[in-house]
mmCIF file of C-alpha atoms and ligand atoms in Angstrom:
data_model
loop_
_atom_site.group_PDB
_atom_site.id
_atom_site.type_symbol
_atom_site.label_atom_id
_atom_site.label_comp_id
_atom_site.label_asym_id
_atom_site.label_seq_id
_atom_site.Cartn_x
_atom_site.Cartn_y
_atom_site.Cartn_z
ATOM 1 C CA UNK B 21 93.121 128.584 13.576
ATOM 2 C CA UNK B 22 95.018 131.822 14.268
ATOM 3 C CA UNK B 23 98.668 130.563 14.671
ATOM 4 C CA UNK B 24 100.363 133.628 13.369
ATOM 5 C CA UNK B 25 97.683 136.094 15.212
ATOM 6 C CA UNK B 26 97.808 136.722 19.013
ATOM 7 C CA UNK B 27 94.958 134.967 21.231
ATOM 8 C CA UNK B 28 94.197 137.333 22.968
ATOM 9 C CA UNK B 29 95.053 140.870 22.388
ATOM 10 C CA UNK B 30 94.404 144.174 24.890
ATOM 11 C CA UNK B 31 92.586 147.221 23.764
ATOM 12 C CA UNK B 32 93.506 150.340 25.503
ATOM 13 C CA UNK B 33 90.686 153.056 25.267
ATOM 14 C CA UNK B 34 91.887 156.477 24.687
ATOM 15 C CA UNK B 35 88.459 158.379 24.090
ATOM 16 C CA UNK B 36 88.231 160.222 27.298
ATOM 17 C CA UNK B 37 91.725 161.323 26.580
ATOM 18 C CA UNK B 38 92.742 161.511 22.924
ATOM 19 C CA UNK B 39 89.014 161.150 22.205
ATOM 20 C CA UNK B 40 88.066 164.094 23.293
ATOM 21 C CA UNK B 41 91.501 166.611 23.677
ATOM 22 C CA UNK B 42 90.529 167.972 20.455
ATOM 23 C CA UNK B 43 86.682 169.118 20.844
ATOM 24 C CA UNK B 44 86.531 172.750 20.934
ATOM 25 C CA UNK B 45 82.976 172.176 23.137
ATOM 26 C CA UNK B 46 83.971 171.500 26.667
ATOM 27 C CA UNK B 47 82.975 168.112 27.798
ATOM 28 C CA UNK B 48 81.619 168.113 31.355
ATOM 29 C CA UNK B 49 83.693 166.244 33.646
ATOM 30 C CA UNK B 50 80.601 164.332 34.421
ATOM 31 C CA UNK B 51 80.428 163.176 31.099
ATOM 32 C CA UNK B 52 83.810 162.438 30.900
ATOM 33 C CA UNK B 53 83.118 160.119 34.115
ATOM 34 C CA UNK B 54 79.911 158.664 32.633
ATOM 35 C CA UNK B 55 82.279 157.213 29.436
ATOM 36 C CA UNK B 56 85.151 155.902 31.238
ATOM 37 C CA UNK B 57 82.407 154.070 33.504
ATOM 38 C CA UNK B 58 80.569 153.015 30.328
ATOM 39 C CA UNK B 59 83.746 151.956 29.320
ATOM 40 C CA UNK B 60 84.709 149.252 31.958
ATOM 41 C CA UNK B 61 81.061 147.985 32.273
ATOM 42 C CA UNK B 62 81.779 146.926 28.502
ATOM 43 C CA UNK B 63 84.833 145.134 29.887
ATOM 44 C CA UNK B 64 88.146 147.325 28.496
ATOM 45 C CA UNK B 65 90.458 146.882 31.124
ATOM 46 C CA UNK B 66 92.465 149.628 30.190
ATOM 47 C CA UNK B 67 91.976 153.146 29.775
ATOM 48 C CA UNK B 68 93.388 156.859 29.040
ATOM 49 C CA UNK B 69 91.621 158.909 31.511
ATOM 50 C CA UNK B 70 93.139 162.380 31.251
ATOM 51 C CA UNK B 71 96.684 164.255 30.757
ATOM 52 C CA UNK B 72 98.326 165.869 33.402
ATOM 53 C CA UNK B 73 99.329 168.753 30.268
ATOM 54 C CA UNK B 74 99.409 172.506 30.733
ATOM 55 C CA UNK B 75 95.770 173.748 30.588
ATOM 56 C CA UNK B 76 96.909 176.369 28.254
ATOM 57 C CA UNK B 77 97.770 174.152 25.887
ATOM 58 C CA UNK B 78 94.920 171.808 25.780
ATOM 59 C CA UNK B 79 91.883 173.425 27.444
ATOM 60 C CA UNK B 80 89.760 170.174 27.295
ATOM 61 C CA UNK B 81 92.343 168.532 29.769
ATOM 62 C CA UNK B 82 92.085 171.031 32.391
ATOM 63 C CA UNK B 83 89.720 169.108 35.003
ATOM 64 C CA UNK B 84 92.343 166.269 35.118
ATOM 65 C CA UNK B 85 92.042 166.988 39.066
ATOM 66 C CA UNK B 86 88.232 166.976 39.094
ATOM 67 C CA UNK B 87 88.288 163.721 36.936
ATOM 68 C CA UNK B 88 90.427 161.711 38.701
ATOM 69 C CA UNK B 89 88.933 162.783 42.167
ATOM 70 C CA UNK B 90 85.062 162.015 40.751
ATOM 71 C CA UNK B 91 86.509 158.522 39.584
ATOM 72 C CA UNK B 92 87.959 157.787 42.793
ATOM 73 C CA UNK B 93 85.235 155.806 44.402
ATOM 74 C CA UNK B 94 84.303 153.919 41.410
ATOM 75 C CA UNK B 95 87.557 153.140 40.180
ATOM 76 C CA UNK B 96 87.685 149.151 39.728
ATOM 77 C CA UNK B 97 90.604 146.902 40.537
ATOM 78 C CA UNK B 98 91.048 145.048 36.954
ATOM 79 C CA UNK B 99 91.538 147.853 35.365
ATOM 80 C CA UNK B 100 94.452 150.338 34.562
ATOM 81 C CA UNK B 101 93.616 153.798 34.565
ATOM 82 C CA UNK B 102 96.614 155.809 32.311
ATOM 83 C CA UNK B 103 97.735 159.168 32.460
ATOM 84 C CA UNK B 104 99.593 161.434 30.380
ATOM 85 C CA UNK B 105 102.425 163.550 31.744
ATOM 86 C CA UNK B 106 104.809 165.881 29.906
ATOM 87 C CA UNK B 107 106.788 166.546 32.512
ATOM 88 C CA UNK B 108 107.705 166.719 36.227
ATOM 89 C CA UNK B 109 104.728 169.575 36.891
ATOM 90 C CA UNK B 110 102.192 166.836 35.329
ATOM 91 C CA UNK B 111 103.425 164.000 37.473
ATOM 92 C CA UNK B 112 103.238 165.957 40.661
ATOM 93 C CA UNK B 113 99.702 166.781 39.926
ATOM 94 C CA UNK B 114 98.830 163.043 38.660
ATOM 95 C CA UNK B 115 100.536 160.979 41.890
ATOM 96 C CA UNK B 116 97.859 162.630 43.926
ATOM 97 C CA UNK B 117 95.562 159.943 42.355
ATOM 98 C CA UNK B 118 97.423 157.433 41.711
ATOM 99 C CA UNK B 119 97.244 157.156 38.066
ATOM 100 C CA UNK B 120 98.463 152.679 37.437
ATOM 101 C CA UNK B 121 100.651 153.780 34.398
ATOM 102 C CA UNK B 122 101.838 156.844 33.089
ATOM 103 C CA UNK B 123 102.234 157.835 29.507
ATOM 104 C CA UNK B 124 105.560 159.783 28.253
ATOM 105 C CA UNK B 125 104.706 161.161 24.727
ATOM 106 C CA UNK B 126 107.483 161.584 22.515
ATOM 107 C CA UNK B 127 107.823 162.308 18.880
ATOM 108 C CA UNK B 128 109.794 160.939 16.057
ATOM 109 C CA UNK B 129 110.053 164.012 14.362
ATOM 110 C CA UNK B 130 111.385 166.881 15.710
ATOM 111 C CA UNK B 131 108.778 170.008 14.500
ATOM 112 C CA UNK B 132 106.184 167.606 15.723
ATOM 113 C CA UNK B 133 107.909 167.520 19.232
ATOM 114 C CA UNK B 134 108.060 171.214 19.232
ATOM 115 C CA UNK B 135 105.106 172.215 18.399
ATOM 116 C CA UNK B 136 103.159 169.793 20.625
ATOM 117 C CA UNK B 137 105.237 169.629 24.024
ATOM 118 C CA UNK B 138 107.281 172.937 23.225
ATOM 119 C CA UNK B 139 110.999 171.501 23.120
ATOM 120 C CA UNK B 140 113.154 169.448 20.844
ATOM 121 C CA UNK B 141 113.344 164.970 20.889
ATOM 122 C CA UNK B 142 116.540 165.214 23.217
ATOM 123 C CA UNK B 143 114.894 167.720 25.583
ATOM 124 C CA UNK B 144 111.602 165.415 26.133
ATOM 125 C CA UNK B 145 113.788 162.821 27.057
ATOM 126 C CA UNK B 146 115.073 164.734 29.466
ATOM 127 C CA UNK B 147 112.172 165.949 31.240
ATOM 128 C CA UNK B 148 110.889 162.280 30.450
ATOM 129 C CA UNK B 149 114.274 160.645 32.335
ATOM 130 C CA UNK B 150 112.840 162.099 35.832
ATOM 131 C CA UNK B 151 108.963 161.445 35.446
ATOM 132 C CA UNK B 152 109.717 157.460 34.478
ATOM 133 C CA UNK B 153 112.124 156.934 37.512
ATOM 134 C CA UNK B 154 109.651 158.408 39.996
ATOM 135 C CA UNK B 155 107.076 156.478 38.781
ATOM 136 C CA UNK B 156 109.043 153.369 38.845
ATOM 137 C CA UNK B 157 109.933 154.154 42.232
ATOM 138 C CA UNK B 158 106.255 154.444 43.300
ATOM 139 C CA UNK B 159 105.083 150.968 41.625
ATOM 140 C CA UNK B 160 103.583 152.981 38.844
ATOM 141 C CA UNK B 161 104.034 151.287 34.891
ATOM 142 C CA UNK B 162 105.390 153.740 32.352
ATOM 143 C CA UNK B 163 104.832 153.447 28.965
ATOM 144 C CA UNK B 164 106.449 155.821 26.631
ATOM 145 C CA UNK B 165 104.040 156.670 23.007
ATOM 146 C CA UNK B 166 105.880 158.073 20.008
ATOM 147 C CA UNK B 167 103.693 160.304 17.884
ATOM 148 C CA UNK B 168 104.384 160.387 13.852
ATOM 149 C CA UNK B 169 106.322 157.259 13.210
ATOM 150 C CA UNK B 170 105.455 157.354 9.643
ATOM 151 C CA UNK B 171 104.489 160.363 8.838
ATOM 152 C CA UNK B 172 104.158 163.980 10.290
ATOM 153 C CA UNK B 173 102.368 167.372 9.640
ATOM 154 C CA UNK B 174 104.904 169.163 9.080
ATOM 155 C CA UNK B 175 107.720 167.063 7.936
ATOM 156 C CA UNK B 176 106.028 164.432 5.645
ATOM 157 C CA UNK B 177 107.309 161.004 5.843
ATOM 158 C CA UNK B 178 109.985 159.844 8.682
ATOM 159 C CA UNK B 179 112.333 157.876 8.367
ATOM 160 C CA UNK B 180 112.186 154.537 10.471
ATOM 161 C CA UNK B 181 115.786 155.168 11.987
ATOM 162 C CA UNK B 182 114.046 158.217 13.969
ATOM 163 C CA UNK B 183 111.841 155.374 15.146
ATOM 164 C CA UNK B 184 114.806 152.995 16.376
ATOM 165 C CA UNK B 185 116.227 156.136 18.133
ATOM 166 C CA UNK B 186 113.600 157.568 20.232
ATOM 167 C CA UNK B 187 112.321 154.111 21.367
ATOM 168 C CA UNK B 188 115.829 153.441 22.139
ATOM 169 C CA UNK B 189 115.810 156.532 24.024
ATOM 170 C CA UNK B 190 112.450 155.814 26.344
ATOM 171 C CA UNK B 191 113.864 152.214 26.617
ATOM 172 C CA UNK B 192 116.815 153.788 28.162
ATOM 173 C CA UNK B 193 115.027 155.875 30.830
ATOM 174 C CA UNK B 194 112.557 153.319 32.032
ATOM 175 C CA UNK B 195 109.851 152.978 29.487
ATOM 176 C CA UNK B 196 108.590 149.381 29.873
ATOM 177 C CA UNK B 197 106.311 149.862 27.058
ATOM 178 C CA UNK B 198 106.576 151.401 23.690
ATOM 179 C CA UNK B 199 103.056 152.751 21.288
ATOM 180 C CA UNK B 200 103.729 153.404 17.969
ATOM 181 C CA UNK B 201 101.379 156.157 16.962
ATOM 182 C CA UNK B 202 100.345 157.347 13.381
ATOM 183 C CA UNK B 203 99.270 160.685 14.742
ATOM 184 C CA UNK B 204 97.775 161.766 10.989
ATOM 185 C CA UNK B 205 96.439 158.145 9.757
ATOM 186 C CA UNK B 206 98.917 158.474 7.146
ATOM 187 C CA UNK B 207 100.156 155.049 7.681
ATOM 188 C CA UNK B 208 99.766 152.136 4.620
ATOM 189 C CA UNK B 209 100.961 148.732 6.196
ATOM 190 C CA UNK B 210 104.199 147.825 5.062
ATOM 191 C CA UNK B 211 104.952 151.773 6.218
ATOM 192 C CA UNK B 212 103.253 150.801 9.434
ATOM 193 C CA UNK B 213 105.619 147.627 9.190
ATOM 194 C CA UNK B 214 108.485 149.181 8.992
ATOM 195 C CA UNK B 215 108.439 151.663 12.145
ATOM 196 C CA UNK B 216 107.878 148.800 14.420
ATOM 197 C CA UNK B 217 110.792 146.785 12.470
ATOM 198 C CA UNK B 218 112.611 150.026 13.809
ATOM 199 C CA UNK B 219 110.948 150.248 17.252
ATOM 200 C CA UNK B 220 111.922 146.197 17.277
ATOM 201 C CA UNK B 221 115.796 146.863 17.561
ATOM 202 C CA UNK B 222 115.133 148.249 21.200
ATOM 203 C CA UNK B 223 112.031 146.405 22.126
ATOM 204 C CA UNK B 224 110.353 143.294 22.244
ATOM 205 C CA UNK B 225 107.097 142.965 20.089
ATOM 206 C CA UNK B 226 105.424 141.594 23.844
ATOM 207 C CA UNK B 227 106.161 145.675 24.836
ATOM 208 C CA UNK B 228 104.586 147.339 21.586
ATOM 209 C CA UNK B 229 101.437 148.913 21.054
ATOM 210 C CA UNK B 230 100.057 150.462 18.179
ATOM 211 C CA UNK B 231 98.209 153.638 17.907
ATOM 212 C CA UNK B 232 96.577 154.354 14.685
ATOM 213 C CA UNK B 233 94.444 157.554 13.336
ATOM 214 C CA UNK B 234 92.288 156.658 10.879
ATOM 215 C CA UNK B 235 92.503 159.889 8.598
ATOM 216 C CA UNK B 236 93.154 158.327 5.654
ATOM 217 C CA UNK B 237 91.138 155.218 6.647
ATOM 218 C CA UNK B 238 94.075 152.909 6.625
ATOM 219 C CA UNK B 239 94.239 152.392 10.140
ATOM 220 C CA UNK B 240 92.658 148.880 10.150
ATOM 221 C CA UNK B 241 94.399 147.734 7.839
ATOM 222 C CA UNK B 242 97.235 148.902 9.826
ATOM 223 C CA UNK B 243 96.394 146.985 12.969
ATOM 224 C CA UNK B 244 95.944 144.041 10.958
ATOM 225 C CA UNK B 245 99.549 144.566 10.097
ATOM 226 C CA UNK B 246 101.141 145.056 13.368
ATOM 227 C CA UNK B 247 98.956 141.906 14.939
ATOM 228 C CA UNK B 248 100.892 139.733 12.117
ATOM 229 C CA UNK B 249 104.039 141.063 13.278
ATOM 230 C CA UNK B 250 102.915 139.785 16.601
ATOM 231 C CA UNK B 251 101.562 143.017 18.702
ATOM 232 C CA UNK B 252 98.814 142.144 21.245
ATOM 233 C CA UNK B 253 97.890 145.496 22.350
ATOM 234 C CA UNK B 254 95.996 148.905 20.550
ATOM 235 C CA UNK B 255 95.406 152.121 21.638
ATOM 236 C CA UNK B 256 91.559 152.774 19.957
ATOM 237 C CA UNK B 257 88.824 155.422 20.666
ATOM 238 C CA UNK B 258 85.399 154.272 20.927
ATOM 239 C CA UNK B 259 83.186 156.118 18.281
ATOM 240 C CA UNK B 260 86.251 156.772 16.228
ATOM 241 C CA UNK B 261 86.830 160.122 18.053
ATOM 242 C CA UNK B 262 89.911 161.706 18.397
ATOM 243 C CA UNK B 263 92.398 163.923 17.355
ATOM 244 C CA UNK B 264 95.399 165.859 18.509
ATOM 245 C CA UNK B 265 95.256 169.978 18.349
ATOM 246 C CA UNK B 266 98.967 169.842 17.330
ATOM 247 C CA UNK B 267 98.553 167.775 14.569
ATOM 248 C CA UNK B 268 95.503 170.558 12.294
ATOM 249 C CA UNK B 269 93.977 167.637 9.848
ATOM 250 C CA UNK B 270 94.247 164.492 12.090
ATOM 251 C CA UNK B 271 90.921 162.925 12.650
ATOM 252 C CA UNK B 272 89.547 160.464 15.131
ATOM 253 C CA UNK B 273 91.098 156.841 16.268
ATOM 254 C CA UNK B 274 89.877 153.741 14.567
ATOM 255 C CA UNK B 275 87.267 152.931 16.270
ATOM 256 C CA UNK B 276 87.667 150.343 19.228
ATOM 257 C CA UNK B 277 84.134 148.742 18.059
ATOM 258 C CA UNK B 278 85.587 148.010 14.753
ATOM 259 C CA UNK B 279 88.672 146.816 16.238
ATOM 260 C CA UNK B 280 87.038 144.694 18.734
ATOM 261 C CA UNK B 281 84.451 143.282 15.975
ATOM 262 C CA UNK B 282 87.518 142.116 13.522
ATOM 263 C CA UNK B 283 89.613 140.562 16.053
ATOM 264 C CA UNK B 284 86.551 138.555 17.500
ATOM 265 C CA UNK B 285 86.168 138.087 14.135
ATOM 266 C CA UNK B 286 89.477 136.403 13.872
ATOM 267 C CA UNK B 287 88.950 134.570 17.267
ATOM 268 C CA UNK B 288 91.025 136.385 18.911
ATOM 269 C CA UNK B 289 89.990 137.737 22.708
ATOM 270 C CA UNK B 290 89.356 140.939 23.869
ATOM 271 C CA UNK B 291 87.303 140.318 27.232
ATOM 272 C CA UNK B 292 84.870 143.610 25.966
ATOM 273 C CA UNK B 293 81.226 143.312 24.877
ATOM 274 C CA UNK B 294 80.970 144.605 21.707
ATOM 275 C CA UNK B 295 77.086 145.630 22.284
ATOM 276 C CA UNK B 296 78.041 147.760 25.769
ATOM 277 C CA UNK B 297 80.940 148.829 23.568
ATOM 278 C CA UNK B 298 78.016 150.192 21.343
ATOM 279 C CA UNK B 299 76.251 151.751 24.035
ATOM 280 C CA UNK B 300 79.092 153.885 25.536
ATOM 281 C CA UNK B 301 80.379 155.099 21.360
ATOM 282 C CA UNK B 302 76.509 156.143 20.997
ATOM 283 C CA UNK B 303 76.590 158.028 24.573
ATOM 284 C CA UNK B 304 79.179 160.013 24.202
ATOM 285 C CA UNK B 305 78.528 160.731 20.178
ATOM 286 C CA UNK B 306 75.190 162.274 21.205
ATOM 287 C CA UNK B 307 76.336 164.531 23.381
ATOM 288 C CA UNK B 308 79.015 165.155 20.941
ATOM 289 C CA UNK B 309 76.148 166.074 18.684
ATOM 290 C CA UNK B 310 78.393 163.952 15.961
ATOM 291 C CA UNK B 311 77.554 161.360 14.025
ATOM 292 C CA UNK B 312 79.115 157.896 15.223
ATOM 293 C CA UNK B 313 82.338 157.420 13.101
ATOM 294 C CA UNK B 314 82.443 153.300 13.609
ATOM 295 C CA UNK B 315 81.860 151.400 10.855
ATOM 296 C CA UNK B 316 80.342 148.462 13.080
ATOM 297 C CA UNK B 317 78.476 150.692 15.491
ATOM 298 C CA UNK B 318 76.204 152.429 12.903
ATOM 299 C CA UNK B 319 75.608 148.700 10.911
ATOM 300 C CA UNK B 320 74.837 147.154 14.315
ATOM 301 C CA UNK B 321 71.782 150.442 15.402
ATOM 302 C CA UNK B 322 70.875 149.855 12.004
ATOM 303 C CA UNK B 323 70.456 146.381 11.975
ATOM 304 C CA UNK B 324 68.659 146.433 15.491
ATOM 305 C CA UNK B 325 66.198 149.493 14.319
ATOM 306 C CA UNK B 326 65.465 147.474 10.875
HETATM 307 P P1 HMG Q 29 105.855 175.078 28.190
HETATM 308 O O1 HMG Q 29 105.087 176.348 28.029
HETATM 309 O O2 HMG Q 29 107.120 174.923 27.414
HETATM 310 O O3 HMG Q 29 106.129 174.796 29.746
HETATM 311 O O4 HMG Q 29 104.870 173.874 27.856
HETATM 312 P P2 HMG Q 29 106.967 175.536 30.819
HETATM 313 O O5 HMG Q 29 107.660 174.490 31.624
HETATM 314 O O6 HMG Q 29 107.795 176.643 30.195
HETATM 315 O O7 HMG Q 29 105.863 176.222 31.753
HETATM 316 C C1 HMG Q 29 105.010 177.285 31.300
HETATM 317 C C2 HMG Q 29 103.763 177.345 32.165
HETATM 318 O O8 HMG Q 29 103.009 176.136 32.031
HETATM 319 C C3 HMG Q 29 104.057 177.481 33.648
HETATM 320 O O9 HMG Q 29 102.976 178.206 34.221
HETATM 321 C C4 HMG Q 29 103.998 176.060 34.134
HETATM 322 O O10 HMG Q 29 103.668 175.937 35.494
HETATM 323 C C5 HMG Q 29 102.862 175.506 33.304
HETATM 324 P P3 HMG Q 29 103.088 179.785 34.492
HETATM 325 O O11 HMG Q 29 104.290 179.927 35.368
HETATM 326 O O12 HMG Q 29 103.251 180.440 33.153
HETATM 327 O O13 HMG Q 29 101.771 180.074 35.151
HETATM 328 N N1 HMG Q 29 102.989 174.058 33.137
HETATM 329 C C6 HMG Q 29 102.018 173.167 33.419
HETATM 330 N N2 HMG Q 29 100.758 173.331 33.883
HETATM 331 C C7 HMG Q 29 100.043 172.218 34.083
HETATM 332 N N3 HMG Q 29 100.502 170.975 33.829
HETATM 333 C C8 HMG Q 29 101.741 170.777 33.369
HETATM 334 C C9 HMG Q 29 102.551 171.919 33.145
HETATM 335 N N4 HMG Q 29 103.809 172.063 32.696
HETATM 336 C C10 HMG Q 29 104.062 173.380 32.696
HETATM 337 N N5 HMG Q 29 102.187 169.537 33.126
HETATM 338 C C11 HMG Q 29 104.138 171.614 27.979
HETATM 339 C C12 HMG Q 29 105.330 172.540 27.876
HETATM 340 C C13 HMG Q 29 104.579 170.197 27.724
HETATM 341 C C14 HMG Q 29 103.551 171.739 29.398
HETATM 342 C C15 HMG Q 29 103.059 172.056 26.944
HETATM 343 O O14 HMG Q 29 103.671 172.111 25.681
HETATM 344 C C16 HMG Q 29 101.869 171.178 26.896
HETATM 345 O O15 HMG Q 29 101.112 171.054 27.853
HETATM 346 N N6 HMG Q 29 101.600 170.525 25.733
HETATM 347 C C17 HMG Q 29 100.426 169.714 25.567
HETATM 348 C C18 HMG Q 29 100.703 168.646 24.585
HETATM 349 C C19 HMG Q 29 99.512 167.720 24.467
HETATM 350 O O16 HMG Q 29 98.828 167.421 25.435
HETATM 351 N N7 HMG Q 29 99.283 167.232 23.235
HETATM 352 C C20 HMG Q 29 98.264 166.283 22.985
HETATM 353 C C21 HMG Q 29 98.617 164.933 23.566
HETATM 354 S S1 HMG Q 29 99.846 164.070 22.623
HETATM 355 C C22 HMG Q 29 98.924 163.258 21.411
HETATM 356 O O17 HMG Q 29 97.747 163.475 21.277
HETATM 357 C C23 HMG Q 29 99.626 162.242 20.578
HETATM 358 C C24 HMG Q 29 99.269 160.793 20.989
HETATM 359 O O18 HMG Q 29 97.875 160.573 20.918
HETATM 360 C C25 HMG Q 29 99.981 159.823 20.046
HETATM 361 C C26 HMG Q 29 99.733 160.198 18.587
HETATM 362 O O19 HMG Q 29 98.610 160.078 18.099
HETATM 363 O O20 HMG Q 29 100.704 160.665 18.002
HETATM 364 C C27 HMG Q 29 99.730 160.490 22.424
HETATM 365 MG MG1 MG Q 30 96.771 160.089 19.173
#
């Protein structure tokens, strides 16, 4: 039925993290606790908890301690709590709990990369190169996220060689895993296409994830695109929230509900319940005070309150 679709594919929920890195109210690290728990009891198995970044620089990320500590006791076997680390400071601050797999964020295009980790592409990877070995050397997974792979802020469209060369570049240091992210929802497919053609030369589609804003509302259409080229796993943000303060413009994540309701929808697996799914979007968007931005979370209230 789907031959040329994966059977099962893994979502990775990034709402505590990318979710919520952008919203100028600060989130309570309660709350923050309440949706990652929300999260697993609707059966994602993998999640971006916090980033080990410099409070400066993103405010909302400055109880990564607190977090991690308050998940401690109820953090469950089956499933893979992430971290994001910029450097060696971050990862000395994130062993302490353990994170299962760190995330090294690098860019495709260099203005990006300095305005959003405050050094050039070849300079990440160098502060990268010592952060993936001593995670590797504590059992830890590393997975290395490249941010505008189609398009960027502040230098419009990329070129897909930028792509080959930076995931060749986290390959080389230890990434296991690459995401290729469409920070600003830019992204049309064959665009989308052709940055993980690039990321391909240096990867195996089994190691790619895609990580699509939804800006421009393309970024469905987008994951259908990568899962024909064969990519089982997505970075998504229940709710559609998201957003990255280095990228002014950028809205949310498409939303894991509608990602988990099309791919069930193509018989493919996710192992999450799309109606606890609804429960933890609808939490965390009324404290939020904003108004749910899934498609298939606002038809499926609706339907239930008609
Ligand atoms: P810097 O200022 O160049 O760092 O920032 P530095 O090494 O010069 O240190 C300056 C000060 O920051 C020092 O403190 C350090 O200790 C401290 P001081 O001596 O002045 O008191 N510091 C830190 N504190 C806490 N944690 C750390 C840390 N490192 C240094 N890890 C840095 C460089 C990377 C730290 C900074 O630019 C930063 O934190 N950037 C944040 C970037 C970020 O989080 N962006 C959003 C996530 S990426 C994203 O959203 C894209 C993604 O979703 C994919 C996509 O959609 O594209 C993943
Ligand atoms: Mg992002």
């Amino acid at each position: 039925m789907n031959n040329a679709y994966p059977n099962h594919v893994t979502i990775v929920d990034v709402s505590p993290r990318d979710g919520l890195q952008n919203e100028s109210m600060t989130v309570p690290t309660a709350i923050k606790q309440a949706l990652i728990e929300d999260l697993t009891k609707a059966g994602v198995k993998k999640i971006e908890t916090t980033s080990f970044v410099s409070p400066k620089w993103v405010p909302q990320m400055g109880d990564n301690n607190e977090l991690m500590t308050a998940l401690a006791a109820s953090r469950s076997d089956d499933v893979i709590y992430s971290v994001l680390v910029p450097n060696m400071r971050g990862f000395d601050d994130a062993i302490l709990h353990r994170p299962d797999e760190v995330v090294i964020f690098a860019s495709a295009s260099e203005t990006f990369s300095q305005k959003n980790i405050n050094c050039s592409i070849d300079e990440s990877i160098e502060r990268f190169a010592p952060v993936a070995a001593a995670a590797k050397a504590q059992g830890i997974k590393v997975r290395g996220v490249i941010s505008c792979t189609v398009g960027c802020p502040y230098e419009g469209e990329i070129d897909p060689n930028q792509v080959a060369y930076v995931t060749k570049r986290l390959v080389e240091i230890g990434a296991e895993q690459i995401g290729i992210a469409d920070t600003i929802g830019v992204g049309t497919p064959i665009k989308v296409k052709k940055a993980l053609a690039a990321a391909l030369e240096y990867i195996d589609i089994a190691h790619i994830s895609g990580h699509f804003h939804d800006t421009y509302g393309q970024a469905l259409s987008n994951t259908l695109a990568a899962l024909e080229m064969g990519v089982n796993e997505f970075d998504t943000s229940v709710a559609g929230l998201g957003g990255c303060p280095y990228a002014k413009g950028a809205t949310g994540n498409v939303a894991t509900e509608d990602v988990v309701y099309m791919l069930h929808g193509m018989g493919i697996e996710t192992g999450i319940d799309l109606d606890k799914l609804v429960v933890a979007g609808e939490r965390i968007s009324e404290f939020l005070g904003r108004r749910n931005d899934s498609n298939v979370a606002r038809a499926l209230i609706n339907k239930r309150s008609a």
